[in-house]
Amino acid sequence: MALRVPHSHPLHNFMQSPIPTKKPIRLCRVSTQRQSSEPIESHKLVVEVKEKLARDYKGLPIGRHGRDDEEMILWFLKDRRFDVQAAADKLAKAIKWRQEFGVSNLSEDSVKRIARTGKAYVHDSLDVNDRPVLIVVATKHFPSEKDRIENQELCVYMIEKALSKLPDGKQEILGIFDLRGFRKENADFEFIKFLFEVLYCYYPRRLGHVLYVDAPFIFMPLWQLVKPLLKSYASLVRFCSAETVRKEYFTESTIPDAFRD
């Protein structure tokens, strides 16, 4: 039986109204066009830098670590926020420096005398973030004009060695400065300035973090002198204890011997 509702009843108008039809739901599709185009755009910029280097810096070498090394070009593009001119200029400077410094001539044999001091070494294991680890032992470093060049060569060789251990897909290394027992005789402002200048200019964004371990009070004046020179790298520095190194950066089986209990 049909239900009749008087015209005067409040439900009458409601029941006479057409039932609204459902509009089809339009699914929101996430565009992958930008994601898929990024590698293409990056490669175009790499080619631009390569052509610019070939045109403006013809005398630079080619091959690995040369002006046509696309992996190296891409890394400097990332560092310069994909500014072609800035990346080309900074990379040209880095390639010239590698030639003048003789980076390709550095070897375990060429630095063995200064390396025997144990002042710097690359740890055998990676940290918990799969980064190669470069360790500097401050108490074994004594500034000397006689050893200045050898210390610089050891520094660059160790950076190269650490980078050669990068796993696929990883791009950064971890630096650890063991400052336990640091004395004023170990302070070397010029060397620290050289180290961070090399990292900033010639190995940009390769240093993930720097740990200053158990820094004594006497180290702080040196830090205040160095800090302004570190530029963006100053934010990567963390002062911490040996216990923090053990617990947060390594597993029980990968802790460097110097930091075991």
Backbone as numpy.savetxt, mean C-alpha at the origin, in Angstrom:
# Nx Ny Nz CAx CAy CAz Cx Cy Cz
-77.47 -15.00 -1.98 -78.35 -13.81 -1.98 -77.44 -12.58 -1.98
-77.78 -11.62 -2.85 -76.96 -10.41 -2.93 -77.25 -9.52 -1.75
-76.21 -8.91 -1.25 -76.33 -8.02 -0.10 -76.67 -6.63 -0.61
-77.81 -6.10 -0.16 -78.21 -4.75 -0.57 -77.89 -3.77 0.56
-77.24 -2.71 0.19 -76.90 -1.68 1.17 -77.64 -0.40 0.80
-78.42 0.15 1.71 -79.15 1.39 1.41 -78.22 2.50 0.97
-78.70 3.40 0.05 -77.88 4.51 -0.44 -77.37 5.38 0.69
-78.18 5.45 1.75 -77.76 6.32 2.87 -76.69 5.70 3.74
-76.43 4.41 3.56 -75.44 3.72 4.43 -74.02 4.13 4.02
-73.14 4.35 4.96 -71.75 4.77 4.67 -71.01 3.77 3.79
-71.37 2.48 3.79 -70.64 1.48 3.00 -71.03 1.51 1.54
-72.14 2.21 1.20 -72.64 2.13 -0.18 -71.61 2.61 -1.18
-71.05 3.83 -0.94 -70.08 4.38 -1.88 -68.83 3.51 -1.98
-68.44 2.95 -0.85 -67.24 2.09 -0.83 -67.44 0.86 -1.70
-68.66 0.22 -1.59 -68.93 -1.01 -2.33 -69.12 -0.73 -3.82
-69.50 0.50 -4.17 -69.70 0.83 -5.58 -68.40 1.22 -6.27
-67.37 1.49 -5.49 -66.09 1.90 -6.07 -65.44 0.72 -6.74
-64.83 0.92 -7.92 -64.14 -0.18 -8.60 -62.96 -0.67 -7.78
-62.77 -1.97 -7.82 -61.63 -2.54 -7.09 -60.35 -2.18 -7.82
-59.40 -1.56 -7.13 -58.16 -1.15 -7.80 -57.40 -2.38 -8.29
-56.88 -2.26 -9.49 -56.08 -3.37 -10.04 -54.62 -3.18 -9.64
-53.96 -4.28 -9.42 -52.55 -4.22 -9.03 -51.68 -3.87 -10.23
-50.80 -2.93 -10.04 -49.87 -2.60 -11.10 -48.70 -3.58 -11.05
-48.22 -3.99 -12.20 -47.09 -4.93 -12.18 -45.89 -4.33 -11.48
-45.25 -5.16 -10.68 -44.07 -4.71 -9.93 -42.87 -4.69 -10.86
-42.21 -3.54 -10.92 -41.05 -3.42 -11.79 -39.79 -3.66 -10.94
-39.10 -4.70 -11.27 -37.90 -5.04 -10.51 -36.80 -4.05 -10.83
-36.08 -3.66 -9.79 -34.96 -2.73 -9.96 -33.71 -3.53 -10.30
-33.18 -3.28 -11.44 -31.99 -4.02 -11.88 -30.73 -3.18 -11.63
-29.79 -3.78 -10.94 -28.54 -3.08 -10.66 -27.68 -3.09 -11.91
-27.32 -1.91 -12.34 -26.54 -1.82 -13.56 -25.10 -2.26 -13.33
-24.62 -3.09 -14.21 -23.22 -3.52 -14.13 -22.39 -2.84 -15.20
-23.01 -1.88 -15.91 -22.30 -1.24 -17.01 -21.06 -0.51 -16.52
-21.22 0.22 -15.40 -20.08 0.97 -14.88 -18.98 0.03 -14.44
-19.39 -1.07 -13.73 -18.39 -2.01 -13.24 -17.62 -2.65 -14.39
-18.37 -3.03 -15.44 -17.71 -3.70 -16.55 -16.87 -2.75 -17.37
-17.22 -1.44 -17.34 -16.48 -0.48 -18.14 -15.21 0.01 -17.46
-15.12 -0.17 -16.12 -13.96 0.34 -15.39 -12.64 -0.24 -15.88
-12.52 -1.57 -16.06 -11.27 -2.09 -16.58 -10.94 -1.56 -17.96
-11.98 -1.35 -18.78 -11.77 -0.82 -20.12 -11.23 0.60 -20.04
-11.87 1.42 -19.19 -11.42 2.80 -19.03 -10.00 2.84 -18.47
-9.70 1.97 -17.49 -8.36 1.92 -16.91 -7.33 1.58 -17.97
-7.66 0.62 -18.82 -6.71 0.21 -19.87 -6.48 1.35 -20.86
-7.53 2.11 -21.17 -7.38 3.25 -22.06 -6.39 4.26 -21.47
-6.50 4.49 -20.16 -5.61 5.43 -19.51 -4.18 4.90 -19.46
-4.06 3.59 -19.27 -2.72 2.96 -19.29 -2.08 3.20 -20.65
-2.84 3.01 -21.72 -2.33 3.23 -23.07 -1.94 4.69 -23.26
-2.74 5.60 -22.72 -2.43 7.03 -22.83 -1.10 7.35 -22.16
-0.90 6.80 -20.95 0.35 7.05 -20.24 1.52 6.44 -21.01
1.32 5.24 -21.52 2.38 4.55 -22.27 2.79 5.38 -23.50
1.80 5.90 -24.20 2.08 6.71 -25.39 2.75 8.02 -25.01
2.33 8.59 -23.90 2.92 9.85 -23.44 4.38 9.64 -23.04
4.67 8.55 -22.35 6.05 8.26 -21.97 6.92 8.01 -23.19
6.37 7.29 -24.18 7.12 7.01 -25.40 7.41 8.29 -26.17
6.50 9.25 -26.06 6.65 10.52 -26.79 7.55 11.51 -26.04
7.33 11.61 -24.72 8.04 12.65 -23.94 9.30 12.15 -23.24
9.41 10.84 -23.06 10.56 10.28 -22.34 11.13 9.10 -23.13
11.54 9.38 -24.36 12.01 8.32 -25.25 13.22 7.57 -24.70
14.02 8.24 -23.92 15.25 7.64 -23.43 15.07 6.62 -22.31
13.86 6.52 -21.77 13.63 5.57 -20.69 13.61 4.14 -21.23
14.06 3.18 -20.42 14.08 1.78 -20.87 12.68 1.21 -21.00
12.58 0.12 -21.74 11.32 -0.60 -21.85 11.47 -1.96 -21.17
10.37 -2.70 -21.07 10.41 -3.98 -20.39 9.95 -3.84 -18.95
10.26 -4.84 -18.15 9.83 -4.82 -16.75 10.41 -3.61 -16.03
9.55 -2.88 -15.33 9.91 -1.65 -14.64 10.33 -0.55 -15.60
9.93 -0.69 -16.87 10.23 0.33 -17.87 8.99 1.13 -18.23
9.14 1.99 -19.24 8.04 2.89 -19.59 6.86 2.20 -20.26
7.01 0.93 -20.65 5.88 0.21 -21.23 5.38 -0.91 -20.33
5.79 -0.91 -19.06 5.33 -1.91 -18.09 3.92 -1.52 -17.64
2.91 -2.19 -18.20 1.52 -1.79 -17.95 1.09 -1.95 -16.50
1.61 -2.97 -15.83 1.26 -3.16 -14.42 1.78 -2.00 -13.58
3.00 -1.59 -13.88 3.59 -0.46 -13.16 2.87 0.84 -13.49
2.51 1.01 -14.76 1.78 2.21 -15.17 0.44 2.30 -14.44
-0.28 1.17 -14.36 -1.58 1.16 -13.69 -1.42 1.52 -12.22
-0.36 1.02 -11.60 -0.16 1.31 -10.18 0.06 2.80 -9.95
0.84 3.44 -10.82 1.08 4.88 -10.66 -0.16 5.69 -11.04
-0.97 5.18 -11.95 -2.25 5.84 -12.25 -3.15 5.84 -11.02
-3.21 4.71 -10.33 -4.03 4.63 -9.11 -3.51 5.61 -8.06
-2.20 5.67 -7.93 -1.60 6.58 -6.95 -1.93 8.04 -7.26
-1.97 8.39 -8.55 -2.25 9.77 -8.97 -3.72 9.97 -9.30
-4.57 9.06 -8.83 -6.02 9.16 -9.03 -6.39 9.28 -10.51
-5.68 8.51 -11.32 -5.94 8.38 -12.75 -5.76 9.69 -13.51
-4.87 10.52 -13.00 -4.46 11.73 -13.73 -3.30 11.32 -14.63
-3.53 11.30 -15.94 -2.54 10.79 -16.89 -1.23 11.57 -16.82
-1.31 12.89 -16.82 -0.10 13.70 -16.79 0.70 13.47 -15.50
0.00 13.51 -14.38 0.67 13.34 -13.09 1.29 11.95 -12.96
0.57 10.93 -13.44 1.08 9.56 -13.37 2.32 9.40 -14.25
2.27 9.97 -15.45 3.41 9.86 -16.37 4.65 10.54 -15.79
4.46 11.71 -15.22 5.60 12.45 -14.66 6.21 11.72 -13.46
5.34 11.22 -12.58 5.85 10.54 -11.39 6.51 9.21 -11.76
5.94 8.50 -12.71 6.52 7.23 -13.13 7.86 7.45 -13.84
7.94 8.48 -14.68 9.20 8.79 -15.36 10.31 9.06 -14.34
9.96 9.79 -13.29 10.93 10.08 -12.24 11.37 8.81 -11.54
10.41 7.90 -11.30 10.72 6.64 -10.63 11.62 5.75 -11.49
11.34 5.69 -12.78 12.16 4.87 -13.68 13.57 5.41 -13.76
13.71 6.74 -13.85 15.04 7.37 -13.87 15.80 7.05 -12.59
15.09 7.13 -11.47 15.72 6.82 -10.18 16.20 5.38 -10.14
15.40 4.45 -10.62 15.80 3.04 -10.62 17.08 2.85 -11.44
17.20 3.56 -12.54 18.41 3.48 -13.35 19.61 4.03 -12.60
19.46 5.23 -12.06 20.57 5.90 -11.39 20.99 5.18 -10.12
20.03 4.65 -9.41 20.34 3.96 -8.15 20.88 2.56 -8.41
20.58 2.02 -9.58 21.04 0.67 -9.91 20.23 -0.41 -9.23
18.91 -0.23 -9.18 18.05 -1.18 -8.48 18.17 -2.58 -9.07
18.25 -2.67 -10.39 18.33 -3.99 -11.03 19.63 -4.73 -10.73
20.62 -4.00 -10.24 21.91 -4.62 -9.93 22.00 -5.11 -8.48
21.01 -4.76 -7.67 21.03 -5.17 -6.27 20.73 -6.67 -6.16
21.45 -7.32 -5.27 21.25 -8.76 -5.07 21.63 -9.10 -3.64
21.30 -10.32 -3.26 21.67 -10.79 -1.92 23.17 -10.71 -1.71
23.91 -10.99 -2.75 25.37 -10.95 -2.65 25.90 -9.53 -2.51
25.27 -8.59 -3.23 25.76 -7.21 -3.21 25.52 -6.50 -1.88
24.56 -6.98 -1.09 24.26 -6.33 0.20 24.61 -7.22 1.39
25.30 -8.32 1.14 25.50 -9.31 2.20 26.30 -8.77 3.38
27.25 -7.87 3.15 28.06 -7.37 4.28 27.20 -6.61 5.26
26.40 -5.68 4.77 25.57 -4.87 5.65 24.38 -5.68 6.17
23.93 -6.65 5.39 22.79 -7.47 5.81 23.16 -8.37 6.98
24.44 -8.71 7.09 24.88 -9.58 8.19 24.67 -8.94 9.56
24.51 -7.64 9.60 24.27 -6.96 10.88 22.91 -7.35 11.45
21.99 -7.81 10.58 20.66 -8.17 11.05 19.75 -6.98 11.29
20.17 -5.82 10.80 19.38 -4.60 11.05 18.07 -4.55 10.26
17.99 -5.34 9.20 16.76 -5.38 8.41 16.66 -6.72 7.71
15.44 -7.25 7.65 15.22 -8.52 6.96 13.75 -8.68 6.61
13.49 -9.55 5.65 12.12 -9.88 5.27 11.75 -11.19 5.95
10.67 -11.16 6.71 10.22 -12.34 7.46 9.80 -13.45 6.50
10.03 -14.69 6.90 9.73 -15.84 6.04 8.24 -16.00 5.79
7.41 -15.63 6.78 5.96 -15.83 6.66 5.23 -14.52 6.42
4.02 -14.62 5.88 3.17 -13.45 5.69 2.43 -13.15 7.00
1.88 -11.95 7.12 1.08 -11.65 8.30 -0.34 -12.19 8.09
-1.24 -11.93 9.03 -2.59 -12.50 8.96 -3.39 -11.93 7.79
-2.92 -10.82 7.22 -3.59 -10.23 6.07 -2.87 -10.57 4.76
-2.04 -11.62 4.83 -1.31 -12.09 3.65 -0.39 -11.03 3.06
0.25 -10.26 3.93 1.20 -9.25 3.46 2.63 -9.68 3.80
3.57 -9.51 2.89 4.97 -9.73 3.22 5.38 -8.74 4.32
6.33 -9.14 5.14 6.69 -8.34 6.32 8.17 -7.95 6.28
8.43 -6.65 6.31 9.79 -6.12 6.35 10.05 -5.62 7.77
11.07 -6.17 8.41 11.37 -5.86 9.81 12.69 -5.11 9.91
12.67 -4.00 10.65 13.88 -3.21 10.91 14.17 -3.26 12.40
15.40 -3.65 12.76 15.80 -3.75 14.17 16.67 -2.53 14.49
16.07 -1.57 15.19 16.73 -0.27 15.39 18.04 -0.37 16.17
18.11 -1.27 17.15 19.31 -1.34 17.99 20.53 -1.86 17.24
20.33 -2.38 16.03 21.45 -2.88 15.24 21.89 -1.88 14.17
21.29 -0.70 14.22 21.64 0.33 13.25 22.42 1.45 13.93
23.61 1.73 13.39 24.44 2.81 13.91 24.83 3.70 12.73
24.32 4.93 12.70 24.59 5.82 11.56 26.09 6.00 11.32
26.46 5.90 10.07 27.86 6.07 9.70 27.91 6.53 8.25
28.68 7.58 7.98 28.81 8.06 6.62 29.42 7.00 5.73
30.29 6.18 6.33 30.95 5.11 5.58 29.94 4.09 5.07
28.90 3.84 5.87 27.90 2.83 5.50 26.64 3.42 4.87
26.62 4.72 4.64 25.39 5.37 4.18 24.85 4.75 2.90
25.68 4.60 1.90 25.24 4.05 0.62 24.80 2.59 0.79
25.57 1.83 1.55 25.22 0.42 1.77 23.90 0.29 2.50
23.65 1.17 3.46 22.37 1.13 4.17 21.21 1.43 3.23
21.40 2.38 2.34 20.35 2.71 1.37 20.12 1.55 0.41
21.20 0.92 -0.02 21.05 -0.22 -0.93 20.35 -1.38 -0.24
20.68 -1.61 1.02 20.01 -2.67 1.78 18.52 -2.36 1.90
18.20 -1.11 2.17 16.81 -0.68 2.30 16.02 -0.98 1.03
16.54 -0.58 -0.12 15.85 -0.77 -1.38 15.78 -2.26 -1.73
16.85 -2.97 -1.48 16.85 -4.41 -1.77 15.77 -5.12 -0.96
15.62 -4.76 0.31 14.63 -5.40 1.17 13.21 -5.05 0.73
13.00 -3.83 0.27 11.68 -3.46 -0.24 11.36 -4.30 -1.48
12.33 -4.41 -2.38 12.14 -5.22 -3.59 11.88 -6.69 -3.23
12.61 -7.18 -2.26 12.44 -8.58 -1.85 11.05 -8.81 -1.26
10.61 -7.88 -0.43 9.27 -8.00 0.17 8.19 -7.98 -0.92
8.33 -7.06 -1.88 7.34 -6.96 -2.96 7.33 -8.21 -3.83
8.47 -8.85 -3.96 8.53 -10.07 -4.78 7.77 -11.22 -4.13
7.45 -11.10 -2.84 6.72 -12.15 -2.12 5.22 -11.90 -2.07
4.76 -10.85 -2.72 3.33 -10.55 -2.70 2.53 -11.68 -3.34
1.53 -12.20 -2.64 0.65 -13.22 -3.25 -0.21 -12.57 -4.33
-0.76 -13.36 -5.20 -1.65 -12.84 -6.24 -2.81 -12.08 -5.61
-3.08 -10.92 -6.13 -4.20 -10.12 -5.64 -3.84 -9.21 -4.47
-2.64 -9.34 -3.92 -2.21 -8.49 -2.81 -1.25 -7.43 -3.32
-1.29 -6.26 -2.69 -0.52 -5.14 -3.23 0.31 -4.40 -2.19
0.18 -4.77 -0.93 0.86 -4.00 0.11 1.72 -4.89 1.01
2.71 -4.25 1.63 3.56 -4.93 2.60 3.36 -4.29 3.97
3.80 -5.01 4.99 3.75 -4.51 6.37 5.17 -4.20 6.82
5.37 -3.00 7.37 6.68 -2.63 7.91 6.65 -2.65 9.43
7.65 -3.27 10.04 7.74 -3.31 11.50 9.09 -2.73 11.93
9.05 -1.69 12.75 10.26 -1.13 13.34 10.33 -1.60 14.79
11.27 -2.46 15.07 11.46 -2.97 16.43 12.31 -1.95 17.19
11.66 -1.17 18.05 12.33 -0.08 18.75 12.69 -0.42 20.18
12.58 -1.67 20.55 12.95 -2.09 21.91 14.45 -1.86 22.12
14.77 -1.15 23.18 16.18 -0.87 23.47 16.77 0.27 22.66
15.94 1.01 21.94 16.42 2.12 21.11 17.14 3.15 21.97
18.32 3.59 21.48 19.10 4.62 22.16 19.42 5.74 21.17
19.91 6.84 21.69 20.20 7.97 20.81 21.27 7.62 19.77
22.13 6.64 20.08 23.15 6.21 19.12 22.54 5.57 17.88
21.30 5.13 18.00 20.64 4.46 16.88 19.84 5.43 16.01
19.68 6.66 16.48 18.86 7.63 15.75 19.53 8.01 14.43
18.76 8.00 13.36 19.30 8.33 12.04 18.22 9.04 11.23
18.13 10.34 11.42 17.11 11.14 10.77 17.22 11.05 9.25
18.43 11.11 8.74 18.64 11.11 7.29 18.19 9.79 6.66
18.45 8.69 7.35 18.06 7.40 6.79 16.54 7.24 6.77
15.88 7.64 7.86 14.42 7.53 7.90 13.81 8.42 6.82
14.39 9.60 6.62 13.90 10.49 5.56 14.08 9.83 4.19
15.22 9.19 3.97 15.46 8.48 2.71 14.44 7.36 2.52
14.21 6.57 3.56 13.30 5.44 3.49 11.91 5.86 3.05
11.36 6.86 3.70 9.98 7.25 3.38 9.89 8.04 2.08
10.95 8.72 1.70 10.96 9.38 0.40 10.93 8.34 -0.72
11.71 7.27 -0.54 11.73 6.18 -1.52 10.35 5.53 -1.62
9.74 5.27 -0.47 8.42 4.64 -0.48 7.37 5.56 -1.10
7.42 6.82 -0.80 6.42 7.76 -1.29 6.58 8.03 -2.79
7.81 8.23 -3.24 8.05 8.63 -4.63 8.15 7.46 -5.59
8.76 6.36 -5.15 9.11 5.30 -6.08 8.36 3.99 -5.85
7.77 3.84 -4.66 6.95 2.66 -4.37 5.63 3.12 -3.74
4.90 3.99 -4.41 3.70 4.57 -3.79 2.64 3.53 -3.46
2.06 3.71 -2.29 0.95 2.87 -1.82 1.31 1.40 -1.68
2.57 1.10 -1.56 2.98 -0.28 -1.36 3.06 -0.62 0.12
3.15 0.38 0.95 3.25 0.16 2.39 1.86 0.23 3.01
1.38 -0.91 3.52 0.04 -0.96 4.10 -0.03 -0.33 5.48
0.89 -0.73 6.35 0.98 -0.19 7.70 2.42 -0.22 8.18
2.73 0.64 9.14 4.04 0.65 9.78 3.81 0.54 11.28
4.43 -0.45 11.89 4.31 -0.63 13.34 5.59 -0.16 14.02
5.45 0.77 14.96 6.58 1.17 15.81 6.40 0.42 17.12
7.23 -0.56 17.36 7.03 -1.49 18.47 7.82 -1.08 19.71
7.07 -0.89 20.81 7.66 -0.56 22.11 8.65 0.60 22.02
8.19 1.68 21.42 9.04 2.86 21.27 9.30 3.51 22.63
10.57 3.69 23.01 10.87 4.34 24.29 10.69 5.85 24.19
10.67 6.49 25.31 10.47 7.93 25.36 11.51 8.67 24.54
12.74 8.16 24.53 13.84 8.85 23.83 13.62 8.88 22.31
12.74 8.02 21.81 12.46 8.00 20.37 11.53 9.12 19.94
10.72 9.64 20.84 9.67 10.57 20.49 10.16 11.88 19.86
11.26 12.49 20.34 11.74 13.70 19.66 12.09 13.44 18.19
12.67 12.27 17.90 12.98 11.92 16.51 11.69 11.78 15.71
10.68 11.16 16.31 9.39 11.00 15.64 8.76 12.34 15.30
8.86 13.30 16.19 8.30 14.63 15.94 9.00 15.33 14.79
10.28 15.03 14.60 11.02 15.60 13.46 10.63 14.92 12.15
10.44 13.63 12.23 10.18 12.83 11.02 8.73 12.94 10.55
7.81 13.00 11.47 6.38 12.92 11.15 5.94 13.87 10.03
6.35 15.15 10.05 5.89 16.05 8.98 6.39 15.64 7.59
7.51 14.90 7.54 8.08 14.49 6.26 7.37 13.29 5.67
6.61 12.58 6.49 5.98 11.34 6.04 4.75 11.58 5.19
4.23 12.80 5.21 3.04 13.14 4.43 1.91 12.16 4.78
1.32 11.55 3.76 0.18 10.65 4.00 0.58 9.39 4.74
1.86 9.04 4.72 2.29 7.81 5.39 2.21 7.93 6.91
2.15 9.15 7.42 2.07 9.32 8.87 0.82 8.65 9.43
-0.25 8.61 8.65 -1.50 8.00 9.11 -1.40 6.47 9.14
-0.38 5.91 8.51 -0.21 4.46 8.48 0.56 3.95 9.68
1.16 4.87 10.44 2.01 4.47 11.57 1.15 4.14 12.79
1.49 3.03 13.41 0.82 2.64 14.66 1.87 2.32 15.71
1.80 2.96 16.84 2.65 2.63 17.98 1.98 1.50 18.74
2.70 0.43 18.98 2.09 -0.71 19.64 3.14 -1.51 20.42
2.69 -2.53 21.11 3.58 -3.38 21.90 3.92 -4.65 21.13
4.93 -5.35 21.62 5.30 -6.63 21.01 4.14 -7.62 21.15
3.40 -7.52 22.25 2.25 -8.40 22.45 1.19 -8.17 21.38
0.98 -6.90 21.02 0.02 -6.58 19.96 0.46 -7.19 18.64
1.75 -7.11 18.37 2.29 -7.71 17.14 1.98 -9.20 17.11
2.21 -9.86 18.23 1.97 -11.31 18.29 0.50 -11.65 18.10
-0.36 -10.94 18.78 -1.77 -11.31 18.83 -2.58 -10.84 17.62
-2.21 -9.70 17.04 -3.05 -9.11 16.00 -2.51 -9.28 14.58
-1.24 -9.59 14.45 -0.66 -9.60 13.11 -0.12 -10.95 12.65
-0.04 -11.90 13.58 0.50 -13.21 13.21 -0.26 -14.32 13.92
-0.13 -15.51 13.37 -0.65 -16.69 14.05 0.50 -17.26 14.89
0.20 -18.24 15.71 1.22 -18.84 16.57 2.38 -19.39 15.75
2.08 -19.92 14.61 3.15 -20.55 13.81 3.92 -19.56 12.94
3.42 -18.33 12.77 4.10 -17.39 11.88 4.75 -16.20 12.60
4.65 -16.16 13.93 5.26 -15.05 14.67 6.77 -15.01 14.43
7.33 -13.84 14.11 8.79 -13.75 13.98 9.46 -14.14 15.30
10.57 -14.82 15.22 11.25 -15.29 16.43 11.53 -14.17 17.41
11.87 -12.99 16.91 12.21 -11.86 17.78 11.04 -11.39 18.63
9.82 -11.77 18.24 8.64 -11.32 18.99 7.94 -12.43 19.75
8.56 -13.57 19.79 7.99 -14.64 20.61 8.25 -14.36 22.09
7.38 -14.91 22.96 7.53 -14.70 24.42 8.85 -15.26 24.90
